[in-house]
């Protein structure tokens, strides 16, 4: 292939991302049989000498009988043609249960990606400017805010199961038409996926085949304009996050206790911010947990916690989380019925903890982890006398809902309490504490779950 036959945008896109890509250990391409991912396959092949190792992955969902195998075989053949190591997975679903099938397939697909990928690698996906325009229109129709109107980013991270997967979308600035033109000019083979024209996603189907078809003639540059809007919105969202970080540094509690999901917010300080900064900070506070307030939820939250005076019984549900109030602070917690129970513990290196030699005197059966029952007394390392555990938890300002999440490590035979997750070590261990030692860490119970079969 002669370089002068390559589209100009091949080189422009590569130069835009070269430095970031060269810092990665590997690149993986989510490869299908379509023109989008096969053009991306060729783009990666073109610059392979300047990139980390490249691999391809295809997950066959077996949703379309022989077509599924045709597309899967084609993807494997194209990867092998370019000399890339190809990973192929088979997934099977109950096709009679159509509800949630698309989401289940997506989750299975990304879990397989996560299982395959090396650390410090990227998953390359072939979303393009036409996809971005559809996403923006869909978000507009759903009254999304700044974050949503930024649509897809060229780099972002998604979480599926235990896997955090870093995505890379190099073609977001390139139109579908340009991809077709490049593939034809370069004689790249592909297979059309007729399912792209089905109405599985009714909103996108209407946007693509009705709204955008009507816009093509009077507004031929609409895709480019939509893309620019997403870039403006992404920049605005980044600036809002920077502002929220400044505000969070001032009003978030600088430490977290056992069981807290994110630092508590000091409510009196939050009330001093302008209305706009309050809303911006609250959205940023819950964002790490893939949560977002709808406009209705945010209005109700401000009424309950800002405009009125909450009590220790005030609850605000943001499924699967709750926002709770205790002694001037707001806490974000998982709903109690969904929070993990702790069934065991392990000893991990820790500063100012009993030595390894101290713990060696106990066998696994000698120590017992039990949940607080009520009526216990404890003598903390920092106190001169023992006291009722209830009083100690109150003095430590442990929120009411966390006092039931209190776990005691005891010597089974004598019943002596050695450690409590909210209060630390007992006074009896004072002479055993070393600068470098071992401290208990609770191990959460993992609920059993059903997984879709895969071969």
GROMACS .gro file of C-alpha atoms in nm:
model
  455
    1UNK     CA    1   0.000   0.000   0.000
    2UNK     CA    2   0.148   0.332  -0.105
    3UNK     CA    3   0.145   0.604   0.160
    4UNK     CA    4   0.015   0.862  -0.087
    5UNK     CA    5  -0.301   0.649  -0.122
    6UNK     CA    6  -0.379   0.697   0.246
    7UNK     CA    7  -0.631   0.963   0.348
    8UNK     CA    8  -0.482   1.279   0.495
    9UNK     CA    9  -0.688   1.235   0.810
   10UNK     CA   10  -0.508   0.903   0.882
   11UNK     CA   11  -0.196   1.100   0.965
   12UNK     CA   12  -0.377   1.387   1.139
   13UNK     CA   13  -0.551   1.147   1.377
   14UNK     CA   14  -0.232   0.954   1.445
   15UNK     CA   15  -0.032   1.267   1.526
   16UNK     CA   16  -0.307   1.380   1.762
   17UNK     CA   17  -0.278   1.066   1.975
   18UNK     CA   18   0.076   0.938   1.906
   19UNK     CA   19   0.232   1.040   2.238
   20UNK     CA   20  -0.044   0.889   2.452
   21UNK     CA   21  -0.053   0.563   2.258
   22UNK     CA   22   0.320   0.514   2.280
   23UNK     CA   23   0.297   0.517   2.661
   24UNK     CA   24   0.075   0.207   2.664
   25UNK     CA   25   0.178  -0.157   2.697
   26UNK     CA   26  -0.075  -0.284   2.442
   27UNK     CA   27  -0.368  -0.185   2.220
   28UNK     CA   28  -0.676  -0.405   2.173
   29UNK     CA   29  -0.930  -0.355   1.896
   30UNK     CA   30  -1.294  -0.456   1.948
   31UNK     CA   31  -1.324  -0.599   1.598
   32UNK     CA   32  -1.645  -0.669   1.408
   33UNK     CA   33  -1.704  -0.729   1.040
   34UNK     CA   34  -1.827  -0.375   0.967
   35UNK     CA   35  -1.661  -0.094   0.777
   36UNK     CA   36  -1.597   0.112   1.093
   37UNK     CA   37  -1.383  -0.135   1.284
   38UNK     CA   38  -1.214  -0.271   0.971
   39UNK     CA   39  -1.102   0.079   0.876
   40UNK     CA   40  -0.975   0.121   1.232
   41UNK     CA   41  -0.798  -0.215   1.196
   42UNK     CA   42  -0.621  -0.085   0.885
   43UNK     CA   43  -0.538   0.247   1.057
   44UNK     CA   44  -0.370   0.060   1.343
   45UNK     CA   45  -0.186  -0.163   1.096
   46UNK     CA   46  -0.060   0.141   0.905
   47UNK     CA   47   0.116   0.283   1.211
   48UNK     CA   48   0.201  -0.048   1.382
   49UNK     CA   49   0.577   0.018   1.379
   50UNK     CA   50   0.526   0.322   1.604
   51UNK     CA   51   0.269   0.162   1.835
   52UNK     CA   52   0.275  -0.093   2.118
   53UNK     CA   53   0.165  -0.453   2.040
   54UNK     CA   54  -0.180  -0.470   1.880
   55UNK     CA   55  -0.440  -0.743   1.945
   56UNK     CA   56  -0.796  -0.793   1.823
   57UNK     CA   57  -1.099  -0.930   2.009
   58UNK     CA   58  -1.438  -1.051   1.885
   59UNK     CA   59  -1.723  -1.178   2.102
   60UNK     CA   60  -1.985  -1.378   1.912
   61UNK     CA   61  -2.322  -1.342   2.086
   62UNK     CA   62  -2.487  -1.601   1.859
   63UNK     CA   63  -2.791  -1.375   1.818
   64UNK     CA   64  -2.830  -1.400   1.439
   65UNK     CA   65  -2.783  -1.767   1.352
   66UNK     CA   66  -2.541  -1.819   1.062
   67UNK     CA   67  -2.482  -1.446   1.021
   68UNK     CA   68  -2.317  -1.435   1.364
   69UNK     CA   69  -2.067  -1.703   1.261
   70UNK     CA   70  -2.011  -1.537   0.924
   71UNK     CA   71  -1.922  -1.205   1.092
   72UNK     CA   72  -1.706  -1.377   1.356
   73UNK     CA   73  -1.509  -1.574   1.096
   74UNK     CA   74  -1.462  -1.264   0.883
   75UNK     CA   75  -1.322  -1.068   1.180
   76UNK     CA   76  -1.077  -1.348   1.259
   77UNK     CA   77  -0.963  -1.372   0.896
   78UNK     CA   78  -0.900  -0.997   0.873
   79UNK     CA   79  -0.698  -0.994   1.197
   80UNK     CA   80  -0.490  -1.288   1.075
   81UNK     CA   81  -0.442  -1.118   0.737
   82UNK     CA   82  -0.267  -0.830   0.914
   83UNK     CA   83  -0.071  -1.065   1.140
   84UNK     CA   84  -0.240  -0.963   1.467
   85UNK     CA   85  -0.308  -1.206   1.749
   86UNK     CA   86  -0.685  -1.252   1.760
   87UNK     CA   87  -0.902  -1.349   2.057
   88UNK     CA   88  -1.239  -1.507   1.983
   89UNK     CA   89  -1.510  -1.579   2.241
   90UNK     CA   90  -1.849  -1.746   2.214
   91UNK     CA   91  -2.135  -1.622   2.434
   92UNK     CA   92  -2.480  -1.775   2.470
   93UNK     CA   93  -2.803  -1.618   2.597
   94UNK     CA   94  -3.168  -1.711   2.636
   95UNK     CA   95  -3.299  -1.542   2.322
   96UNK     CA   96  -3.659  -1.583   2.441
   97UNK     CA   97  -3.583  -1.334   2.719
   98UNK     CA   98  -3.540  -1.026   2.498
   99UNK     CA   99  -3.578  -0.780   2.786
  100UNK     CA  100  -3.233  -0.653   2.879
  101UNK     CA  101  -3.064  -0.869   2.616
  102UNK     CA  102  -2.866  -0.579   2.468
  103UNK     CA  103  -2.736  -0.477   2.812
  104UNK     CA  104  -2.647  -0.837   2.899
  105UNK     CA  105  -2.457  -0.872   2.573
  106UNK     CA  106  -2.268  -0.549   2.634
  107UNK     CA  107  -2.172  -0.657   2.984
  108UNK     CA  108  -2.056  -1.000   2.867
  109UNK     CA  109  -1.858  -0.839   2.585
  110UNK     CA  110  -1.677  -0.594   2.809
  111UNK     CA  111  -1.606  -0.854   3.076
  112UNK     CA  112  -1.435  -1.063   2.808
  113UNK     CA  113  -1.239  -0.755   2.703
  114UNK     CA  114  -1.136  -0.700   3.065
  115UNK     CA  115  -1.031  -1.061   3.112
  116UNK     CA  116  -0.812  -1.043   2.802
  117UNK     CA  117  -0.645  -0.704   2.833
  118UNK     CA  118  -0.306  -0.643   2.994
  119UNK     CA  119  -0.252  -0.364   3.249
  120UNK     CA  120  -0.185  -0.017   3.103
  121UNK     CA  121  -0.359  -0.096   2.776
  122UNK     CA  122  -0.638   0.059   2.572
  123UNK     CA  123  -0.947  -0.087   2.409
  124UNK     CA  124  -0.986   0.077   2.067
  125UNK     CA  125  -1.345   0.112   1.947
  126UNK     CA  126  -1.461   0.250   1.614
  127UNK     CA  127  -1.722   0.506   1.719
  128UNK     CA  128  -1.719   0.791   1.466
  129UNK     CA  129  -1.856   1.141   1.424
  130UNK     CA  130  -2.194   1.015   1.299
  131UNK     CA  131  -2.230   0.805   1.617
  132UNK     CA  132  -2.135   1.112   1.818
  133UNK     CA  133  -2.405   1.322   1.651
  134UNK     CA  134  -2.667   1.058   1.732
  135UNK     CA  135  -2.551   1.044   2.092
  136UNK     CA  136  -2.569   1.422   2.129
  137UNK     CA  137  -2.921   1.436   1.983
  138UNK     CA  138  -3.031   1.154   2.212
  139UNK     CA  139  -2.891   1.339   2.515
  140UNK     CA  140  -3.060   1.663   2.408
  141UNK     CA  141  -3.395   1.487   2.387
  142UNK     CA  142  -3.337   1.353   2.739
  143UNK     CA  143  -3.261   1.703   2.877
  144UNK     CA  144  -2.905   1.608   2.973
  145UNK     CA  145  -2.672   1.854   3.142
  146UNK     CA  146  -2.320   1.961   3.052
  147UNK     CA  147  -2.171   1.620   3.124
  148UNK     CA  148  -2.425   1.437   2.907
  149UNK     CA  149  -2.399   1.684   2.620
  150UNK     CA  150  -2.027   1.615   2.603
  151UNK     CA  151  -2.141   1.276   2.466
  152UNK     CA  152  -1.856   1.028   2.401
  153UNK     CA  153  -1.496   1.123   2.477
  154UNK     CA  154  -1.193   1.009   2.285
  155UNK     CA  155  -1.060   0.858   2.610
  156UNK     CA  156  -1.269   0.739   2.903
  157UNK     CA  157  -1.291   0.451   3.152
  158UNK     CA  158  -1.582   0.210   3.196
  159UNK     CA  159  -1.643  -0.040   3.474
  160UNK     CA  160  -1.786  -0.386   3.411
  161UNK     CA  161  -1.775  -0.639   3.693
  162UNK     CA  162  -1.430  -0.621   3.848
  163UNK     CA  163  -1.273  -0.471   3.536
  164UNK     CA  164  -1.195  -0.107   3.467
  165UNK     CA  165  -1.140  -0.071   3.094
  166UNK     CA  166  -0.979   0.232   2.932
  167UNK     CA  167  -1.149   0.312   2.601
  168UNK     CA  168  -0.996   0.490   2.304
  169UNK     CA  169  -1.207   0.632   2.020
  170UNK     CA  170  -0.971   0.776   1.756
  171UNK     CA  171  -1.242   0.827   1.491
  172UNK     CA  172  -1.482   1.055   1.680
  173UNK     CA  173  -1.389   1.348   1.454
  174UNK     CA  174  -1.430   1.140   1.135
  175UNK     CA  175  -1.766   1.100   0.961
  176UNK     CA  176  -1.916   0.766   0.859
  177UNK     CA  177  -1.906   0.889   0.500
  178UNK     CA  178  -1.529   0.948   0.525
  179UNK     CA  179  -1.481   0.594   0.658
  180UNK     CA  180  -1.670   0.449   0.362
  181UNK     CA  181  -1.471   0.663   0.118
  182UNK     CA  182  -1.141   0.555   0.273
  183UNK     CA  183  -1.236   0.186   0.276
  184UNK     CA  184  -1.338   0.198  -0.091
  185UNK     CA  185  -1.026   0.390  -0.197
  186UNK     CA  186  -0.802   0.147  -0.007
  187UNK     CA  187  -0.989  -0.164  -0.125
  188UNK     CA  188  -1.062  -0.270   0.233
  189UNK     CA  189  -1.315  -0.554   0.262
  190UNK     CA  190  -1.602  -0.547   0.511
  191UNK     CA  191  -1.945  -0.701   0.564
  192UNK     CA  192  -2.260  -0.497   0.613
  193UNK     CA  193  -2.441  -0.573   0.938
  194UNK     CA  194  -2.811  -0.557   0.851
  195UNK     CA  195  -2.899  -0.537   1.222
  196UNK     CA  196  -2.772  -0.178   1.220
  197UNK     CA  197  -3.091  -0.087   1.036
  198UNK     CA  198  -3.324  -0.262   1.280
  199UNK     CA  199  -3.517  -0.072   1.546
  200UNK     CA  200  -3.356  -0.239   1.850
  201UNK     CA  201  -3.278   0.110   1.981
  202UNK     CA  202  -3.594   0.297   1.882
  203UNK     CA  203  -3.459   0.640   1.977
  204UNK     CA  204  -3.143   0.604   1.768
  205UNK     CA  205  -3.338   0.452   1.483
  206UNK     CA  206  -3.568   0.756   1.467
  207UNK     CA  207  -3.275   0.998   1.499
  208UNK     CA  208  -3.065   0.826   1.232
  209UNK     CA  209  -3.330   0.742   0.975
  210UNK     CA  210  -3.580   1.023   1.024
  211UNK     CA  211  -3.446   1.338   1.194
  212UNK     CA  212  -3.098   1.330   1.042
  213UNK     CA  213  -3.223   1.231   0.697
  214UNK     CA  214  -3.439   1.545   0.701
  215UNK     CA  215  -3.141   1.758   0.813
  216UNK     CA  216  -2.891   1.641   0.549
  217UNK     CA  217  -3.010   1.873   0.273
  218UNK     CA  218  -3.085   2.201   0.458
  219UNK     CA  219  -2.797   2.154   0.706
  220UNK     CA  220  -2.522   1.952   0.531
  221UNK     CA  221  -2.265   2.046   0.798
  222UNK     CA  222  -2.478   1.936   1.094
  223UNK     CA  223  -2.244   1.651   1.195
  224UNK     CA  224  -1.942   1.878   1.214
  225UNK     CA  225  -2.143   2.136   1.408
  226UNK     CA  226  -2.267   1.871   1.653
  227UNK     CA  227  -1.912   1.745   1.702
  228UNK     CA  228  -1.792   2.096   1.789
  229UNK     CA  229  -2.073   2.129   2.042
  230UNK     CA  230  -1.961   1.809   2.215
  231UNK     CA  231  -1.607   1.949   2.235
  232UNK     CA  232  -1.732   2.273   2.391
  233UNK     CA  233  -1.942   2.076   2.640
  234UNK     CA  234  -1.648   1.853   2.735
  235UNK     CA  235  -1.433   2.161   2.802
  236UNK     CA  236  -1.712   2.317   3.007
  237UNK     CA  237  -1.755   1.994   3.204
  238UNK     CA  238  -1.381   1.981   3.276
  239UNK     CA  239  -1.390   2.340   3.404
  240UNK     CA  240  -1.690   2.265   3.625
  241UNK     CA  241  -1.505   1.966   3.769
  242UNK     CA  242  -1.204   2.186   3.847
  243UNK     CA  243  -1.431   2.433   4.025
  244UNK     CA  244  -1.601   2.150   4.216
  245UNK     CA  245  -1.261   2.016   4.325
  246UNK     CA  246  -1.175   2.356   4.474
  247UNK     CA  247  -1.506   2.366   4.661
  248UNK     CA  248  -1.477   2.004   4.775
  249UNK     CA  249  -1.132   2.072   4.920
  250UNK     CA  250  -1.288   2.340   5.138
  251UNK     CA  251  -1.600   2.169   5.263
  252UNK     CA  252  -1.539   1.793   5.241
  253UNK     CA  253  -1.418   1.616   5.554
  254UNK     CA  254  -1.053   1.533   5.493
  255UNK     CA  255  -1.075   1.180   5.634
  256UNK     CA  256  -1.311   0.887   5.590
  257UNK     CA  257  -1.412   0.623   5.841
  258UNK     CA  258  -1.478   0.253   5.789
  259UNK     CA  259  -1.777   0.205   5.560
  260UNK     CA  260  -1.786   0.555   5.409
  261UNK     CA  261  -1.800   0.565   5.032
  262UNK     CA  262  -1.672   0.919   4.983
  263UNK     CA  263  -1.569   1.207   5.215
  264UNK     CA  264  -1.864   1.362   5.402
  265UNK     CA  265  -1.970   1.718   5.312
  266UNK     CA  266  -1.992   1.991   5.577
  267UNK     CA  267  -2.350   2.110   5.531
  268UNK     CA  268  -2.312   2.462   5.683
  269UNK     CA  269  -2.024   2.530   5.444
  270UNK     CA  270  -2.221   2.391   5.151
  271UNK     CA  271  -2.504   2.632   5.229
  272UNK     CA  272  -2.266   2.929   5.196
  273UNK     CA  273  -2.198   2.855   4.830
  274UNK     CA  274  -2.405   3.003   4.552
  275UNK     CA  275  -2.697   2.794   4.429
  276UNK     CA  276  -2.513   2.709   4.105
  277UNK     CA  277  -2.196   2.600   4.289
  278UNK     CA  278  -2.400   2.391   4.530
  279UNK     CA  279  -2.549   2.195   4.241
  280UNK     CA  280  -2.215   2.163   4.065
  281UNK     CA  281  -2.040   2.036   4.378
  282UNK     CA  282  -2.314   1.784   4.457
  283UNK     CA  283  -2.298   1.635   4.107
  284UNK     CA  284  -1.918   1.608   4.134
  285UNK     CA  285  -1.944   1.452   4.482
  286UNK     CA  286  -2.146   1.154   4.357
  287UNK     CA  287  -1.985   1.128   4.012
  288UNK     CA  288  -1.707   0.879   4.109
  289UNK     CA  289  -1.983   0.624   4.176
  290UNK     CA  290  -2.149   0.667   3.834
  291UNK     CA  291  -2.438   0.851   3.997
  292UNK     CA  292  -2.610   1.162   3.870
  293UNK     CA  293  -2.893   1.377   4.007
  294UNK     CA  294  -3.182   1.433   3.771
  295UNK     CA  295  -3.314   1.789   3.778
  296UNK     CA  296  -3.611   1.673   3.983
  297UNK     CA  297  -3.392   1.487   4.231
  298UNK     CA  298  -3.157   1.782   4.268
  299UNK     CA  299  -3.445   2.022   4.334
  300UNK     CA  300  -3.584   1.788   4.599
  301UNK     CA  301  -3.241   1.735   4.758
  302UNK     CA  302  -3.184   2.110   4.791
  303UNK     CA  303  -3.529   2.154   4.946
  304UNK     CA  304  -3.468   1.877   5.204
  305UNK     CA  305  -3.107   1.950   5.301
  306UNK     CA  306  -3.041   2.315   5.205
  307UNK     CA  307  -3.368   2.503   5.239
  308UNK     CA  308  -3.494   2.304   5.537
  309UNK     CA  309  -3.315   2.166   5.843
  310UNK     CA  310  -3.249   1.790   5.817
  311UNK     CA  311  -3.246   1.556   6.116
  312UNK     CA  312  -3.049   1.239   6.187
  313UNK     CA  313  -3.348   1.047   6.048
  314UNK     CA  314  -3.348   1.231   5.713
  315UNK     CA  315  -3.284   0.998   5.421
  316UNK     CA  316  -3.246   1.074   5.049
  317UNK     CA  317  -3.244   0.779   4.811
  318UNK     CA  318  -3.021   0.782   4.505
  319UNK     CA  319  -3.033   0.410   4.424
  320UNK     CA  320  -2.839   0.206   4.512
  321UNK     CA  321  -2.712   0.472   4.757
  322UNK     CA  322  -2.853   0.683   5.037
  323UNK     CA  323  -2.750   1.033   5.138
  324UNK     CA  324  -2.769   1.071   5.516
  325UNK     CA  325  -2.719   1.355   5.764
  326UNK     CA  326  -2.531   1.344   6.095
  327UNK     CA  327  -2.386   1.627   6.306
  328UNK     CA  328  -2.355   1.888   6.028
  329UNK     CA  329  -2.224   1.641   5.768
  330UNK     CA  330  -2.377   1.470   5.465
  331UNK     CA  331  -2.275   1.108   5.401
  332UNK     CA  332  -2.304   0.897   5.087
  333UNK     CA  333  -2.367   0.533   5.180
  334UNK     CA  334  -2.479   0.219   5.004
  335UNK     CA  335  -2.828   0.112   5.099
  336UNK     CA  336  -2.801  -0.117   5.400
  337UNK     CA  337  -2.962  -0.414   5.232
  338UNK     CA  338  -2.706  -0.400   4.953
  339UNK     CA  339  -2.396  -0.340   5.162
  340UNK     CA  340  -2.160  -0.632   5.205
  341UNK     CA  341  -2.133  -0.822   5.530
  342UNK     CA  342  -1.786  -0.893   5.661
  343UNK     CA  343  -1.733  -1.263   5.714
  344UNK     CA  344  -1.358  -1.269   5.775
  345UNK     CA  345  -1.044  -1.061   5.805
  346UNK     CA  346  -0.681  -1.064   5.702
  347UNK     CA  347  -0.371  -0.909   5.855
  348UNK     CA  348  -0.202  -0.649   5.639
  349UNK     CA  349   0.111  -0.436   5.693
  350UNK     CA  350   0.031  -0.122   5.889
  351UNK     CA  351   0.208   0.148   6.087
  352UNK     CA  352   0.162   0.154   6.466
  353UNK     CA  353   0.022  -0.198   6.493
  354UNK     CA  354   0.110  -0.521   6.677
  355UNK     CA  355   0.413  -0.701   6.542
  356UNK     CA  356   0.415  -1.010   6.326
  357UNK     CA  357   0.551  -1.209   6.622
  358UNK     CA  358   0.251  -1.109   6.835
  359UNK     CA  359  -0.002  -1.237   6.580
  360UNK     CA  360   0.190  -1.562   6.525
  361UNK     CA  361   0.085  -1.691   6.867
  362UNK     CA  362  -0.273  -1.727   6.741
  363UNK     CA  363  -0.409  -1.989   6.505
  364UNK     CA  364  -0.702  -1.916   6.276
  365UNK     CA  365  -0.938  -2.080   6.525
  366UNK     CA  366  -0.806  -1.872   6.819
  367UNK     CA  367  -0.949  -1.543   6.687
  368UNK     CA  368  -1.313  -1.462   6.624
  369UNK     CA  369  -1.468  -1.177   6.424
  370UNK     CA  370  -1.814  -1.087   6.555
  371UNK     CA  371  -2.061  -0.808   6.494
  372UNK     CA  372  -2.155  -0.572   6.775
  373UNK     CA  373  -2.453  -0.704   6.971
  374UNK     CA  374  -2.498  -0.428   7.230
  375UNK     CA  375  -2.386  -0.395   7.590
  376UNK     CA  376  -2.013  -0.454   7.519
  377UNK     CA  377  -1.738  -0.265   7.698
  378UNK     CA  378  -1.404  -0.178   7.541
  379UNK     CA  379  -1.079  -0.019   7.655
  380UNK     CA  380  -0.929   0.166   7.357
  381UNK     CA  381  -0.558   0.223   7.324
  382UNK     CA  382  -0.601   0.598   7.366
  383UNK     CA  383  -0.818   0.585   7.682
  384UNK     CA  384  -0.727   0.536   8.048
  385UNK     CA  385  -1.026   0.318   8.128
  386UNK     CA  386  -1.282   0.096   7.961
  387UNK     CA  387  -1.626   0.225   7.873
  388UNK     CA  388  -1.946   0.107   7.715
  389UNK     CA  389  -1.896   0.058   7.343
  390UNK     CA  390  -2.210   0.260   7.272
  391UNK     CA  391  -2.059   0.564   7.451
  392UNK     CA  392  -1.726   0.526   7.274
  393UNK     CA  393  -1.895   0.520   6.932
  394UNK     CA  394  -2.095   0.831   7.021
  395UNK     CA  395  -1.782   1.015   7.139
  396UNK     CA  396  -1.602   0.916   6.819
  397UNK     CA  397  -1.895   1.074   6.629
  398UNK     CA  398  -1.960   0.754   6.438
  399UNK     CA  399  -2.288   0.811   6.246
  400UNK     CA  400  -2.590   0.630   6.385
  401UNK     CA  401  -2.622   0.397   6.083
  402UNK     CA  402  -2.254   0.299   6.106
  403UNK     CA  403  -2.275   0.191   6.470
  404UNK     CA  404  -2.453  -0.125   6.357
  405UNK     CA  405  -2.165  -0.191   6.119
  406UNK     CA  406  -1.924  -0.234   6.407
  407UNK     CA  407  -1.704  -0.546   6.409
  408UNK     CA  408  -1.503  -0.683   6.701
  409UNK     CA  409  -1.195  -0.906   6.679
  410UNK     CA  410  -1.185  -1.122   6.992
  411UNK     CA  411  -0.983  -1.403   7.144
  412UNK     CA  412  -1.232  -1.686   7.117
  413UNK     CA  413  -1.152  -1.859   7.448
  414UNK     CA  414  -1.130  -1.557   7.678
  415UNK     CA  415  -1.363  -1.320   7.491
  416UNK     CA  416  -1.105  -1.038   7.517
  417UNK     CA  417  -1.159  -0.771   7.251
  418UNK     CA  418  -0.833  -0.694   7.066
  419UNK     CA  419  -0.958  -0.457   6.797
  420UNK     CA  420  -1.272  -0.279   6.673
  421UNK     CA  421  -1.296  -0.152   6.317
  422UNK     CA  422  -1.418   0.195   6.420
  423UNK     CA  423  -1.196   0.238   6.728
  424UNK     CA  424  -0.869   0.056   6.667
  425UNK     CA  425  -0.665  -0.156   6.909
  426UNK     CA  426  -0.727  -0.230   7.275
  427UNK     CA  427  -0.521  -0.081   7.558
  428UNK     CA  428  -0.401  -0.433   7.646
  429UNK     CA  429  -0.192  -0.433   7.325
  430UNK     CA  430  -0.006  -0.113   7.411
  431UNK     CA  431   0.329  -0.287   7.465
  432UNK     CA  432   0.288  -0.488   7.144
  433UNK     CA  433   0.248  -0.186   6.914
  434UNK     CA  434   0.542  -0.136   6.677
  435UNK     CA  435   0.620   0.128   6.420
  436UNK     CA  436   0.570  -0.137   6.151
  437UNK     CA  437   0.328  -0.418   6.226
  438UNK     CA  438   0.012  -0.591   6.109
  439UNK     CA  439  -0.346  -0.471   6.144
  440UNK     CA  440  -0.678  -0.647   6.068
  441UNK     CA  441  -0.856  -0.563   5.743
  442UNK     CA  442  -1.215  -0.677   5.694
  443UNK     CA  443  -1.295  -0.898   5.396
  444UNK     CA  444  -1.639  -0.839   5.248
  445UNK     CA  445  -1.863  -1.131   5.168
  446UNK     CA  446  -1.916  -1.169   4.795
  447UNK     CA  447  -2.277  -1.244   4.703
  448UNK     CA  448  -2.335  -1.530   4.462
  449UNK     CA  449  -2.438  -1.418   4.115
  450UNK     CA  450  -2.545  -1.586   3.792
  451UNK     CA  451  -2.320  -1.541   3.492
  452UNK     CA  452  -2.410  -1.596   3.127
  453UNK     CA  453  -2.232  -1.896   2.987
  454UNK     CA  454  -1.934  -1.845   2.762
  455UNK     CA  455  -1.718  -2.085   2.560
   0.00000   0.00000   0.00000
